[in-house]
Amino acid sequence: MPTISGKHKDLNSITPEIMSRVLEGAYSGRIDHLTAIDCMYIYEFEGGRIKGATNLYTKQAINDVIHNSATSSGKNHVVIFYSDFSFEWGPNM
């Protein structure tokens, strides 16, 4: 899956177009498991979200889900965090 460089060098980023292609299954041969994490407030999540996404907006909740969903079988598990543009959410999560 192609990524782009962004402001935070330690984070891989994707474009909205790539996200759309991921959700359509274009990378299913490379991605064994996808976790889409919506980092918006619960009222924003309830107002509309990506189908199948999980709403997590605290670091502890995100850590719990990532550690619980990790597999030991060596499969390629991709975790995508998304939110509206915010100086708070993306960089801090």
XYZ file of C-alpha atoms in Angstrom:
93
model
C 0.000 0.000 0.000
C 1.567 3.308 -0.987
C 2.176 5.904 1.709
C 3.073 9.571 1.642
C 5.411 11.569 3.837
C 3.898 14.071 6.194
C 4.750 16.435 8.980
C 5.421 13.570 11.394
C 8.287 11.498 9.991
C 7.587 8.553 12.312
C 4.053 8.069 10.954
C 3.106 6.602 7.606
C 0.229 8.460 5.983
C -2.123 7.652 3.133
C -4.268 9.802 0.903
C -8.070 9.690 0.966
C -7.893 7.962 -2.418
C -5.689 5.180 -1.034
C -8.034 4.796 1.948
C -10.917 4.387 -0.460
C -9.010 1.752 -2.410
C -8.138 -0.101 0.816
C -11.815 -0.180 1.797
C -12.754 -1.416 -1.686
C -10.331 -4.332 -1.263
C -7.686 -3.233 -3.761
C -4.913 -4.326 -1.378
C -6.553 -7.476 -0.015
C -3.643 -9.543 -1.322
C -1.278 -7.570 0.918
C -3.504 -6.844 3.913
C -4.659 -9.822 5.968
C -6.484 -7.788 8.600
C -7.531 -4.130 8.670
C -8.490 -2.138 11.746
C -9.905 1.324 11.017
C -9.856 3.475 14.142
C -12.027 6.582 14.204
C -10.407 8.995 16.668
C -13.220 11.537 16.778
C -15.464 12.243 19.735
C -18.335 9.792 20.199
C -20.971 12.311 19.054
C -19.012 12.854 15.824
C -18.652 9.095 15.316
C -22.393 8.618 15.789
C -22.983 11.332 13.188
C -21.226 9.314 10.477
C -18.283 6.999 10.094
C -16.522 4.503 7.869
C -18.365 1.187 7.854
C -16.678 -1.264 10.214
C -14.621 1.378 12.011
C -14.102 1.346 15.754
C -14.447 4.585 17.714
C -11.530 5.059 20.086
C -10.492 8.431 21.390
C -8.167 7.679 24.304
C -4.631 6.345 24.120
C -5.443 3.536 26.561
C -8.414 2.324 24.504
C -6.310 2.361 21.339
C -3.487 0.425 23.030
C -5.960 -2.165 24.327
C -7.483 -2.776 20.887
C -4.149 -2.922 19.089
C -2.662 -5.374 21.577
C -5.799 -7.536 21.691
C -6.174 -7.714 17.911
C -2.531 -8.408 17.083
C -1.986 -11.892 15.754
C 0.991 -14.134 16.305
C 0.583 -15.860 12.948
C 2.749 -13.341 11.117
C -0.167 -11.951 9.119
C -0.067 -8.387 7.845
C -2.308 -6.388 10.204
C -2.790 -2.782 9.100
C -4.146 -0.208 11.547
C -5.451 3.050 10.072
C -6.296 5.985 12.321
C -8.543 8.644 10.910
C -10.231 11.811 12.067
C -11.139 15.212 10.784
C -8.184 17.588 10.604
C -6.996 18.411 14.078
C -3.755 19.444 15.689
C -4.859 17.471 18.756
C -6.055 14.099 17.501
C -3.694 12.812 14.834
C -0.304 13.731 16.267
C -1.244 12.842 19.842
C -2.915 9.508 19.180
